[in-house]
Structure formats: structure tokens, C-alpha cells
PDB file of C-alpha atoms in Angstrom:
ATOM      1  CA  PRO A 244       1.926 -14.737 -14.079  1.00 92.00           C
ATOM      2  CA  HIS A 245       1.778 -12.311 -11.185  1.00 97.00           C
ATOM      3  CA  PRO A 246      -1.794 -10.931 -10.946  1.00 97.00           C
ATOM      4  CA  ALA A 247      -0.520  -7.369 -11.464  1.00 98.00           C
ATOM      5  CA  PHE A 248       0.040  -8.240 -15.129  1.00 98.00           C
ATOM      6  CA  LYS A 249      -3.305  -9.943 -15.770  1.00 97.00           C
ATOM      7  CA  ARG A 250      -6.174  -8.136 -17.441  1.00 96.00           C
ATOM      8  CA  ALA A 251      -9.732  -8.683 -16.222  1.00 94.00           C
ATOM      9  CA  ASP A 252     -10.157 -11.371 -18.908  1.00 95.00           C
ATOM     10  CA  ASN A 253      -6.942 -13.037 -17.628  1.00 95.00           C
ATOM     11  CA  THR A 254      -4.892 -12.285 -20.738  1.00 97.00           C
ATOM     12  CA  VAL A 255      -1.454 -11.017 -19.817  1.00 97.00           C
ATOM     13  CA  MET A 256       0.261  -7.672 -20.369  1.00 96.00           C
ATOM     14  CA  PRO A 257       4.057  -7.376 -20.001  1.00 95.00           C
ATOM     15  CA  TRP A 258       3.817  -4.040 -18.147  1.00 97.00           C
ATOM     16  CA  PHE A 259       1.729  -1.665 -16.085  1.00 97.00           C
ATOM     17  CA  GLU A 260       2.293   1.950 -15.084  1.00 97.00           C
ATOM     18  CA  VAL A 261       1.955   3.630 -11.700  1.00 97.00           C
ATOM     19  CA  GLY A 262       2.363   7.263 -10.757  1.00 98.00           C
ATOM     20  CA  MET A 263       5.960   8.231 -10.065  1.00 98.00           C
ATOM     21  CA  TYR A 264       4.480  10.437  -7.348  1.00 98.00           C
ATOM     22  CA  ILE A 265       1.616  10.152  -4.882  1.00 98.00           C
ATOM     23  CA  ALA A 266      -1.457  11.866  -6.314  1.00 98.00           C
ATOM     24  CA  SER A 267      -1.780  15.611  -5.849  1.00 98.00           C
ATOM     25  CA  ASN A 268      -4.728  17.900  -6.573  1.00 96.00           C
ATOM     26  CA  ASP A 269      -4.568  19.836  -9.848  1.00 95.00           C
ATOM     27  CA  GLY A 270      -6.703  22.567  -8.273  1.00 93.00           C
ATOM     28  CA  ASN A 271      -9.960  21.270  -9.712  1.00 93.00           C
ATOM     29  CA  GLY A 272     -10.196  18.077  -7.704  1.00 92.00           C
ATOM     30  CA  ASN A 273      -8.462  15.940 -10.328  1.00 93.00           C
ATOM     31  CA  PRO A 274      -5.520  13.717  -9.350  1.00 96.00           C
ATOM     32  CA  VAL A 275      -2.157  14.195 -11.036  1.00 96.00           C
ATOM     33  CA  SER A 276       1.275  12.628 -10.554  1.00 97.00           C
ATOM     34  CA  ALA A 277       3.648  15.582 -10.345  1.00 97.00           C
ATOM     35  CA  PRO A 278       6.732  16.587  -8.337  1.00 98.00           C
ATOM     36  CA  HIS A 279       6.926  19.211  -5.575  1.00 98.00           C
ATOM     37  CA  LYS A 280       3.190  19.084  -4.821  1.00 98.00           C
ATOM     38  CA  LYS A 281       1.174  18.583  -1.639  1.00 97.00           C
ATOM     39  CA  PRO A 282      -0.151  15.010  -1.528  1.00 97.00           C
ATOM     40  CA  TYR A 283      -3.877  14.598  -2.108  1.00 97.00           C
ATOM     41  CA  HIS A 284      -5.327  13.569   1.241  1.00 95.00           C
ATOM     42  CA  THR A 285      -8.529  13.416   3.280  1.00 95.00           C
ATOM     43  CA  VAL A 286     -10.160  11.163   0.676  1.00 96.00           C
ATOM     44  CA  ASP A 287     -11.679   7.796   1.442  1.00 98.00           C
ATOM     45  CA  PHE A 288     -11.252   4.547  -0.476  1.00 98.00           C
ATOM     46  CA  ASP A 289     -14.181   5.019  -2.855  1.00 98.00           C
ATOM     47  CA  ASP A 290     -13.304   8.662  -3.575  1.00 97.00           C
ATOM     48  CA  SER A 291      -9.700   7.736  -4.349  1.00 98.00           C
ATOM     49  CA  LYS A 292     -10.814   4.997  -6.711  1.00 98.00           C
ATOM     50  CA  ALA A 293     -13.398   7.189  -8.443  1.00 98.00           C
ATOM     51  CA  LYS A 294     -10.956  10.068  -8.936  1.00 97.00           C
ATOM     52  CA  CYS A 295      -8.429   7.755 -10.582  1.00 97.00           C
ATOM     53  CA  GLN A 296     -11.030   6.104 -12.820  1.00 97.00           C
ATOM     54  CA  SER A 297     -12.296   9.533 -13.925  1.00 95.00           C
ATOM     55  CA  MET A 298      -8.957  10.106 -15.677  1.00 94.00           C
ATOM     56  CA  GLY A 299     -10.116   7.874 -18.539  1.00 94.00           C
ATOM     57  CA  ALA A 300     -10.045   4.339 -19.901  1.00 95.00           C
ATOM     58  CA  GLY A 301      -7.317   2.196 -18.385  1.00 95.00           C
ATOM     59  CA  TRP A 302      -6.838   4.456 -15.369  1.00 97.00           C
ATOM     60  CA  GLY A 303      -7.534   3.336 -11.830  1.00 97.00           C
ATOM     61  CA  LEU A 304      -6.388   3.344  -8.252  1.00 98.00           C
ATOM     62  CA  MET A 305      -3.053   1.580  -7.833  1.00 98.00           C
ATOM     63  CA  THR A 306      -3.801  -2.007  -6.885  1.00 98.00           C
ATOM     64  CA  ASN A 307      -2.419  -4.118  -4.091  1.00 98.00           C
ATOM     65  CA  ALA A 308      -1.191  -6.473  -6.820  1.00 98.00           C
ATOM     66  CA  GLN A 309       0.809  -3.668  -8.442  1.00 98.00           C
ATOM     67  CA  TRP A 310       2.168  -2.597  -5.065  1.00 98.00           C
ATOM     68  CA  SER A 311       3.230  -6.160  -4.247  1.00 98.00           C
ATOM     69  CA  ALA A 312       4.882  -6.641  -7.653  1.00 98.00           C
ATOM     70  CA  ILE A 313       6.985  -3.521  -7.018  1.00 98.00           C
ATOM     71  CA  ALA A 314       7.816  -4.700  -3.491  1.00 98.00           C
ATOM     72  CA  ILE A 315       8.930  -8.087  -4.835  1.00 98.00           C
ATOM     73  CA  TRP A 316      11.042  -6.311  -7.484  1.00 98.00           C
ATOM     74  CA  CYS A 317      12.726  -4.368  -4.653  1.00 98.00           C
ATOM     75  CA  LEU A 318      13.477  -7.599  -2.781  1.00 98.00           C
ATOM     76  CA  MET A 319      14.792  -9.303  -5.920  1.00 97.00           C
ATOM     77  CA  ASN A 320      17.129  -6.365  -6.502  1.00 97.00           C
ATOM     78  CA  GLU A 321      18.175  -6.271  -2.840  1.00 97.00           C
ATOM     79  CA  TYR A 322      17.032  -2.726  -2.225  1.00 98.00           C
ATOM     80  CA  GLN A 323      14.218  -1.439  -0.026  1.00 98.00           C
ATOM     81  CA  PRO A 324      13.558   2.307  -0.143  1.00 98.00           C
ATOM     82  CA  THR A 325      13.561   4.507   2.917  1.00 98.00           C
ATOM     83  CA  GLY A 326      11.243   7.495   3.212  1.00 98.00           C
ATOM     84  CA  ASN A 327       9.560  10.198   5.260  1.00 98.00           C
ATOM     85  CA  THR A 328       9.027   8.092   8.361  1.00 98.00           C
ATOM     86  CA  TYR A 329       9.632  10.782  10.985  1.00 98.00           C
ATOM     87  CA  TYR A 330       8.349  14.280  10.288  1.00 98.00           C
ATOM     88  CA  GLY A 331      10.113  15.013   7.025  1.00 98.00           C
ATOM     89  CA  GLN A 332      13.095  12.733   7.454  1.00 98.00           C
ATOM     90  CA  SER A 333      13.973   9.061   7.627  1.00 98.00           C
ATOM     91  CA  HIS A 334      13.669   7.918  11.242  1.00 98.00           C
ATOM     92  CA  ASP A 335      16.918   5.907  11.133  1.00 96.00           C
ATOM     93  CA  LYS A 336      18.830   7.883   8.471  1.00 97.00           C
ATOM     94  CA  LYS A 337      18.170  11.404   9.669  1.00 97.00           C
ATOM     95  CA  PHE A 338      20.442  12.928   7.025  1.00 98.00           C
ATOM     96  CA  GLN A 339      17.812  11.887   4.452  1.00 98.00           C
ATOM     97  CA  THR A 340      15.352  14.793   4.432  1.00 98.00           C
ATOM     98  CA  SER A 341      12.617  16.352   2.332  1.00 98.00           C
ATOM     99  CA  ILE A 342      10.574  19.551   2.053  1.00 98.00           C
ATOM    100  CA  ARG A 343       7.608  19.485   4.412  1.00 98.00           C
ATOM    101  CA  GLN A 344       4.359  20.812   2.996  1.00 97.00           C
ATOM    102  CA  ASP A 345       3.584  22.582   6.285  1.00 97.00           C
ATOM    103  CA  GLY A 346       6.829  24.573   6.141  1.00 97.00           C
ATOM    104  CA  LEU A 347       8.134  23.308   9.486  1.00 98.00           C
ATOM    105  CA  LEU A 348      11.646  22.004  10.041  1.00 98.00           C
ATOM    106  CA  VAL A 349      12.358  18.330   9.502  1.00 97.00           C
ATOM    107  CA  GLY A 350      12.270  16.408  12.769  1.00 97.00           C
ATOM    108  CA  ASP A 351       9.839  18.862  14.411  1.00 98.00           C
ATOM    109  CA  ALA A 352       7.257  16.408  15.762  1.00 97.00           C
ATOM    110  CA  SER A 353       4.279  18.697  15.200  1.00 97.00           C
ATOM    111  CA  GLY A 354       2.189  19.854  12.289  1.00 97.00           C
ATOM    112  CA  THR A 355       1.132  17.879   9.239  1.00 97.00           C
ATOM    113  CA  ALA A 356       4.474  16.552   8.058  1.00 98.00           C
ATOM    114  CA  GLN A 357       3.728  15.208   4.594  1.00 98.00           C
ATOM    115  CA  ASN A 358       6.620  16.006   2.291  1.00 98.00           C
ATOM    116  CA  LEU A 359       6.089  17.644  -1.072  1.00 98.00           C
ATOM    117  CA  THR A 360       6.057  14.844  -3.628  1.00 98.00           C
ATOM    118  CA  GLY A 361       9.452  13.656  -4.755  1.00 97.00           C
ATOM    119  CA  THR A 362      11.477  16.107  -2.660  1.00 98.00           C
ATOM    120  CA  GLY A 363      13.275  13.371  -0.761  1.00 98.00           C
ATOM    121  CA  PRO A 364      16.612  11.884  -1.883  1.00 98.00           C
ATOM    122  CA  LYS A 365      16.927   9.120  -4.474  1.00 98.00           C
ATOM    123  CA  GLU A 366      17.089   6.594  -1.626  1.00 98.00           C
ATOM    124  CA  TRP A 367      13.351   7.231  -1.162  1.00 98.00           C
ATOM    125  CA  ASN A 368      12.644   5.900  -4.659  1.00 98.00           C
ATOM    126  CA  HIS A 369      11.946   2.229  -5.222  1.00 98.00           C
ATOM    127  CA  ASN A 370      15.127   1.629  -7.262  1.00 98.00           C
ATOM    128  CA  ASN A 371      17.527   4.036  -5.508  1.00 98.00           C
ATOM    129  CA  SER A 372      17.473   6.148  -8.666  1.00 97.00           C
ATOM    130  CA  ALA A 373      16.374   9.677  -9.523  1.00 96.00           C
ATOM    131  CA  ILE A 374      13.802   8.193 -11.915  1.00 95.00           C
ATOM    132  CA  GLY A 375      12.259   5.690  -9.502  1.00 97.00           C
ATOM    133  CA  ILE A 376       8.803   5.555  -7.906  1.00 98.00           C
ATOM    134  CA  ALA A 377       8.874   8.088  -5.073  1.00 98.00           C
ATOM    135  CA  ASP A 378       7.563   7.963  -1.522  1.00 98.00           C
ATOM    136  CA  LEU A 379       6.299   4.381  -1.367  1.00 98.00           C
ATOM    137  CA  VAL A 380       7.543   4.228   2.221  1.00 98.00           C
ATOM    138  CA  GLY A 381       6.174   6.713   4.763  1.00 98.00           C
ATOM    139  CA  ASN A 382       4.729  10.140   3.928  1.00 98.00           C
ATOM    140  CA  VAL A 383       1.056   9.058   3.690  1.00 98.00           C
ATOM    141  CA  TRP A 384      -0.621   5.682   3.848  1.00 98.00           C
ATOM    142  CA  GLU A 385      -1.806   4.846   0.325  1.00 98.00           C
ATOM    143  CA  TRP A 386      -5.176   3.336  -0.478  1.00 98.00           C
ATOM    144  CA  VAL A 387      -4.809   0.366  -2.842  1.00 98.00           C
ATOM    145  CA  ASP A 388      -7.440  -1.528  -4.814  1.00 98.00           C
ATOM    146  CA  GLY A 389      -8.120  -5.246  -5.265  1.00 98.00           C
ATOM    147  CA  LEU A 390      -8.090  -6.341  -1.616  1.00 98.00           C
ATOM    148  CA  LYS A 391     -10.332  -6.216   1.423  1.00 98.00           C
ATOM    149  CA  ILE A 392     -11.276  -8.337   4.413  1.00 98.00           C
ATOM    150  CA  GLN A 393     -14.768  -9.095   5.643  1.00 98.00           C
ATOM    151  CA  ASP A 394     -14.916 -10.424   9.197  1.00 98.00           C
ATOM    152  CA  GLY A 395     -11.325 -11.491   8.812  1.00 98.00           C
ATOM    153  CA  GLN A 396     -11.759 -13.343   5.518  1.00 98.00           C
ATOM    154  CA  ILE A 397      -9.364 -12.197   2.812  1.00 98.00           C
ATOM    155  CA  ILE A 398     -11.027 -11.219  -0.481  1.00 98.00           C
ATOM    156  CA  VAL A 399      -8.840 -10.380  -3.472  1.00 98.00           C
ATOM    157  CA  ALA A 400      -8.940  -9.608  -7.167  1.00 98.00           C
ATOM    158  CA  GLU A 401      -7.183 -12.396  -9.060  1.00 97.00           C
ATOM    159  CA  ASN A 402      -6.392  -9.941 -11.869  1.00 97.00           C
ATOM    160  CA  SER A 403      -6.815  -6.223 -12.616  1.00 96.00           C
ATOM    161  CA  ASP A 404     -10.626  -6.248 -12.368  1.00 96.00           C
ATOM    162  CA  PRO A 405     -11.673  -3.301 -10.149  1.00 96.00           C
ATOM    163  CA  ASP A 406     -15.243  -4.623  -9.669  1.00 97.00           C
ATOM    164  CA  GLU A 407     -15.501  -5.857  -6.087  1.00 98.00           C
ATOM    165  CA  LEU A 408     -18.309  -8.226  -7.069  1.00 98.00           C
ATOM    166  CA  ASN A 409     -15.755 -10.253  -9.045  1.00 98.00           C
ATOM    167  CA  TRP A 410     -13.167 -10.486  -6.295  1.00 98.00           C
ATOM    168  CA  VAL A 411     -12.665 -13.948  -4.822  1.00 98.00           C
ATOM    169  CA  SER A 412     -13.006 -14.955  -1.168  1.00 98.00           C
ATOM    170  CA  GLN A 413     -10.035 -17.016  -0.037  1.00 98.00           C
ATOM    171  CA  SER A 414      -9.921 -19.856   2.480  1.00 98.00           C
ATOM    172  CA  ALA A 415      -7.797 -17.566   4.612  1.00 98.00           C
ATOM    173  CA  TYR A 416      -8.659 -15.455   7.642  1.00 98.00           C
ATOM    174  CA  LEU A 417      -6.675 -12.968   9.683  1.00 98.00           C
ATOM    175  CA  ASP A 418      -7.368 -14.398  13.127  1.00 98.00           C
ATOM    176  CA  VAL A 419      -6.513 -13.918  16.775  1.00 98.00           C
ATOM    177  CA  GLY A 420      -3.039 -15.008  17.726  1.00 98.00           C
ATOM    178  CA  LEU A 421      -1.383 -12.865  15.039  1.00 98.00           C
ATOM    179  CA  LYS A 422      -1.835 -15.520  12.383  1.00 98.00           C
ATOM    180  CA  LEU A 423      -3.540 -16.646   9.215  1.00 98.00           C
ATOM    181  CA  ASN A 424      -6.129 -19.323   9.823  1.00 98.00           C
ATOM    182  CA  SER A 425      -8.518 -21.459   7.800  1.00 98.00           C
ATOM    183  CA  GLU A 426     -11.401 -20.050   9.848  1.00 98.00           C
ATOM    184  CA  LEU A 427     -12.204 -17.124  12.104  1.00 98.00           C
ATOM    185  CA  THR A 428     -12.153 -18.030  15.800  1.00 98.00           C
ATOM    186  CA  ASP A 429     -12.435 -14.607  17.446  1.00 98.00           C
ATOM    187  CA  ILE A 430     -12.417 -10.857  16.836  1.00 98.00           C
ATOM    188  CA  THR A 431      -9.181  -8.948  17.332  1.00 98.00           C
ATOM    189  CA  ASN A 432      -7.606  -5.573  16.694  1.00 97.00           C
ATOM    190  CA  THR A 433      -3.859  -6.092  16.518  1.00 98.00           C
ATOM    191  CA  ASN A 434      -0.556  -5.597  14.715  1.00 98.00           C
ATOM    192  CA  ILE A 435       2.718  -7.419  14.071  1.00 98.00           C
ATOM    193  CA  PRO A 436       5.796  -7.060  11.839  1.00 98.00           C
ATOM    194  CA  TRP A 437       4.457  -8.254   8.490  1.00 98.00           C
ATOM    195  CA  SER A 438       7.180 -10.873   8.019  1.00 98.00           C
ATOM    196  CA  SER A 439       6.330 -12.392  11.425  1.00 98.00           C
ATOM    197  CA  LEU A 440       2.651 -13.072  10.672  1.00 98.00           C
ATOM    198  CA  GLY A 441       2.053 -16.671  11.697  1.00 98.00           C
ATOM    199  CA  LYS A 442       0.007 -19.524  10.229  1.00 98.00           C
ATOM    200  CA  SER A 443      -2.234 -21.986  12.047  1.00 98.00           C
ATOM    201  CA  GLU A 444      -1.729 -25.721  11.723  1.00 97.00           C
ATOM    202  CA  THR A 445      -4.848 -25.987   9.583  1.00 96.00           C
ATOM    203  CA  TYR A 446      -3.978 -23.119   7.257  1.00 98.00           C
ATOM    204  CA  ILE A 447      -3.141 -24.167   3.692  1.00 97.00           C
ATOM    205  CA  ALA A 448      -0.460 -22.110   1.956  1.00 98.00           C
ATOM    206  CA  ASN A 449      -1.935 -19.839  -0.710  1.00 98.00           C
ATOM    207  CA  GLN A 450       0.349 -18.906  -3.608  1.00 98.00           C
ATOM    208  CA  LEU A 451      -1.869 -16.025  -4.707  1.00 98.00           C
ATOM    209  CA  LEU A 452      -1.701 -14.429  -1.252  1.00 98.00           C
ATOM    210  CA  GLN A 453       2.062 -14.946  -1.270  1.00 98.00           C
ATOM    211  CA  GLN A 454       2.302 -13.116  -4.611  1.00 98.00           C
ATOM    212  CA  LEU A 455       0.145 -10.323  -3.188  1.00 98.00           C
ATOM    213  CA  MET A 456       2.436  -9.811  -0.166  1.00 98.00           C
ATOM    214  CA  ILE A 457      -0.308 -10.798   2.265  1.00 98.00           C
ATOM    215  CA  GLU A 458       1.074 -14.194   3.305  1.00 98.00           C
ATOM    216  CA  PRO A 459       4.786 -14.027   4.198  1.00 98.00           C
ATOM    217  CA  ILE A 460       7.140 -16.741   2.971  1.00 97.00           C
ATOM    218  CA  THR A 461      10.877 -17.283   3.287  1.00 96.00           C
ATOM    219  CA  GLU A 462      11.571 -15.516  -0.011  1.00 95.00           C
ATOM    220  CA  THR A 463       9.850 -12.322   1.177  1.00 97.00           C
ATOM    221  CA  GLY A 464      10.926 -12.573   4.803  1.00 95.00           C
ATOM    222  CA  GLU A 465      13.284  -9.594   4.542  1.00 97.00           C
ATOM    223  CA  ALA A 466      10.472  -7.206   3.575  1.00 98.00           C
ATOM    224  CA  LEU A 467      10.107  -4.339   6.038  1.00 98.00           C
ATOM    225  CA  GLY A 468       6.908  -2.944   7.470  1.00 98.00           C
ATOM    226  CA  ARG A 469       4.235  -3.685  10.008  1.00 98.00           C
ATOM    227  CA  MET A 470       0.822  -5.267   9.475  1.00 98.00           C
ATOM    228  CA  TYR A 471      -2.255  -3.905  11.262  1.00 98.00           C
ATOM    229  CA  TYR A 472      -5.632  -5.580  11.105  1.00 98.00           C
ATOM    230  CA  ASN A 473      -9.078  -5.446  12.631  1.00 98.00           C
ATOM    231  CA  ASN A 474     -11.020  -8.573  11.705  1.00 98.00           C
ATOM    232  CA  GLY A 475     -14.440  -7.276  12.679  1.00 97.00           C
ATOM    233  CA  GLY A 476     -16.533  -6.105   9.714  1.00 98.00           C
ATOM    234  CA  GLU A 477     -15.245  -4.768   6.403  1.00 98.00           C
ATOM    235  CA  ARG A 478     -11.711  -3.329   6.205  1.00 98.00           C
ATOM    236  CA  LEU A 479      -9.983  -1.766   3.191  1.00 98.00           C
ATOM    237  CA  PRO A 480      -6.211  -1.725   2.586  1.00 98.00           C
ATOM    238  CA  LEU A 481      -3.556   0.935   2.934  1.00 98.00           C
ATOM    239  CA  ARG A 482       0.126   0.436   2.175  1.00 98.00           C
ATOM    240  CA  GLY A 483       3.505   1.925   3.021  1.00 98.00           C
ATOM    241  CA  GLY A 484       3.141   3.952   6.237  1.00 98.00           C
ATOM    242  CA  ASN A 485       3.033   7.669   7.032  1.00 98.00           C
ATOM    243  CA  TRP A 486       5.310  10.450   8.269  1.00 98.00           C
ATOM    244  CA  GLY A 487       5.217   9.226  11.878  1.00 98.00           C
ATOM    245  CA  SER A 488       5.361   5.477  11.328  1.00 98.00           C
ATOM    246  CA  THR A 489       9.126   5.107  12.003  1.00 98.00           C
ATOM    247  CA  SER A 490      10.155   1.438  11.743  1.00 98.00           C
ATOM    248  CA  SER A 491       6.557   0.307  11.120  1.00 98.00           C
ATOM    249  CA  ALA A 492       6.727   1.747   7.577  1.00 98.00           C
ATOM    250  CA  GLY A 493       8.106  -0.233   4.658  1.00 98.00           C
ATOM    251  CA  VAL A 494       7.338  -1.846   1.318  1.00 98.00           C
ATOM    252  CA  ALA A 495       5.443  -4.612   3.157  1.00 98.00           C
ATOM    253  CA  ALA A 496       3.542  -2.315   5.536  1.00 98.00           C
ATOM    254  CA  LEU A 497      -0.161  -3.161   5.310  1.00 98.00           C
ATOM    255  CA  ARG A 498      -3.066  -1.645   7.190  1.00 98.00           C
ATOM    256  CA  LEU A 499      -6.319  -3.639   7.055  1.00 98.00           C
ATOM    257  CA  TYR A 500      -7.702  -1.659   9.912  1.00 95.00           C
ATOM    258  CA  MET A 501     -10.062   1.010   8.599  1.00 94.00           C
ATOM    259  CA  GLY A 502     -13.467   1.065   6.957  1.00 97.00           C
ATOM    260  CA  ARG A 503     -13.890   2.454   3.461  1.00 96.00           C
ATOM    261  CA  THR A 504     -15.180   5.851   4.630  1.00 97.00           C
ATOM    262  CA  ILE A 505     -12.228   6.934   6.789  1.00 96.00           C
ATOM    263  CA  ARG A 506     -10.604  10.144   5.566  1.00 96.00           C
ATOM    264  CA  ASP A 507      -7.855  12.206   7.183  1.00 96.00           C
ATOM    265  CA  THR A 508      -4.495  13.827   6.484  1.00 96.00           C
ATOM    266  CA  TYR A 509      -2.632  10.533   7.026  1.00 97.00           C
ATOM    267  CA  ARG A 510      -4.106   8.857   3.938  1.00 97.00           C
ATOM    268  CA  GLY A 511      -3.606   9.446   0.194  1.00 98.00           C
ATOM    269  CA  PHE A 512      -3.445   7.449  -3.013  1.00 98.00           C
ATOM    270  CA  ARG A 513      -1.596   6.924  -6.275  1.00 98.00           C
ATOM    271  CA  PRO A 514      -3.038   6.580  -9.809  1.00 98.00           C
ATOM    272  CA  ALA A 515      -2.111   3.699 -12.101  1.00 98.00           C
ATOM    273  CA  TYR A 516      -2.624   2.832 -15.763  1.00 97.00           C
ATOM    274  CA  PHE A 517      -3.156  -0.635 -17.226  1.00 95.00           C
ATOM    275  CA  GLU A 518      -4.394  -1.405 -20.736  1.00 90.00           C
TER     276      GLU A 518
END
């Protein structure tokens, strides 16, 4: 089973739920998934996770596993959503527009151009439907749980367990040369189209990392988005892209570039529920 459907005890659920909308602030600091709201931003990884968990039992920060399961669903159904990738509009389909939270005109390359949640067209939803998951591509980078790197080594949750102490270090490193390697050879700060990430001769294919949309394979080679990584120290994951990412945004876009305490207007999060 895909890890998105596995409980912490490794029993399997047939479903999980994620917010239709990026989290917004209910006015009291609590995250909600609601349309036509300003995205919650300027929160770091731990704050995002804590706010989601405070909603009650079963609630948490959307995981990288859940994100990857949705991305794979998009690929299987031959549709990848567009989004707010250039100041309130799609960078390559400029007729697709939204309502900017800063009140400026779409395409005006100034201001803080997050769109109000769900105000884009149905093409910005994961299933090209009015009832799909909105704004996965562009708008704000989204913190996701269940993944990190430490000095290039990939560490992942093998199920829905949010406790980082139980995550498993893989025999896989993001290394110099824009590739996965079986060891770390040098420090780098780099980026590449996600589908073009290479593999060293000594690297052993890892099915779990393939399921988690970290290791590209032929079957996911059409996935759009750019991968950014800094393999020095601890780095936490963001997915999707932001309002200025243009062609770097996409369902496969992955940013393993920042520490857990970074907080700014370019980053938000999405709540999820899993029994």
C-alpha cells in the first residue's frame, strides 16, 4: 500500500482527507480550510504542524505521502493542475486568473500576490473540477510532514506517524551533481527539474522514495515542477511552488532548501485528517 494510507501501526485505511483549501486563519490563530480567505502564512514548519494537530485527534499537517498520492492520482488521470504561478494568474495560461489578497491587478509583478483561497478557475483544482483540491500548484509553498534531509540523507515516515523519532533514514542522499547517491560526497545548494534528478551508479532504486515522489521513475516522468535542495544540515520540505515560481511550480515541485524555522509570506500549509 502507498504510505499515505498506512496508520502508524501499519494497518491500512482506504482513505484520507486533506483540506480543499490552503489553511487560513479563523481570526484566533486557528487554521481552517475555507474559500475566499487569505492563506495562513509566515509560520514555520513546527508552528504549522502544531496548529494542525491542535484541531483534535486525527488532525495533522498534510504529509508528503498524502501530497505524493494526490500527485500520482493526477498523473494516472492524465491531468496536472495549473495555478497562481505569476502574480495572480497562470504564467503560461494568462486567461486563468484569481483574486489577489493584496487587491492588485493580476500580472502586476509587485505586492504579495497570494490569491484568496479557491478563487482560481477549476483548472487550478487537482481534478479539473469545481470540487477538487484547490491551489496545489503555485500560490504559496506548502509545508508537508513526514520528510526531511539531514546532511543530504533522506529521512521519511514509512506511514502516517508524525513523530520524527520514528522516521527512517534511507540509504539515499541528495548529492552534488544533481543526483541521488548512496553516500554524500560534497555539500551543494542547487536545483533541477524534478523529473531530471539523476542517480549515481552505486545508488539502489528505492520503491518507497518512488512512491513519495522523491525519486523520479519513468512512470512519474511527466510530473511538473522543480526540485531545490541544500544538503548541508537539516532541511524541511515544501511542495507546489508560489505565486512567482512560473514553470518551476507543479505537483512534483519540492523544496528541501530551508531550515525548520524559516517563516515568510511565501510559505503556508494545509491541514489533513487521517483516522
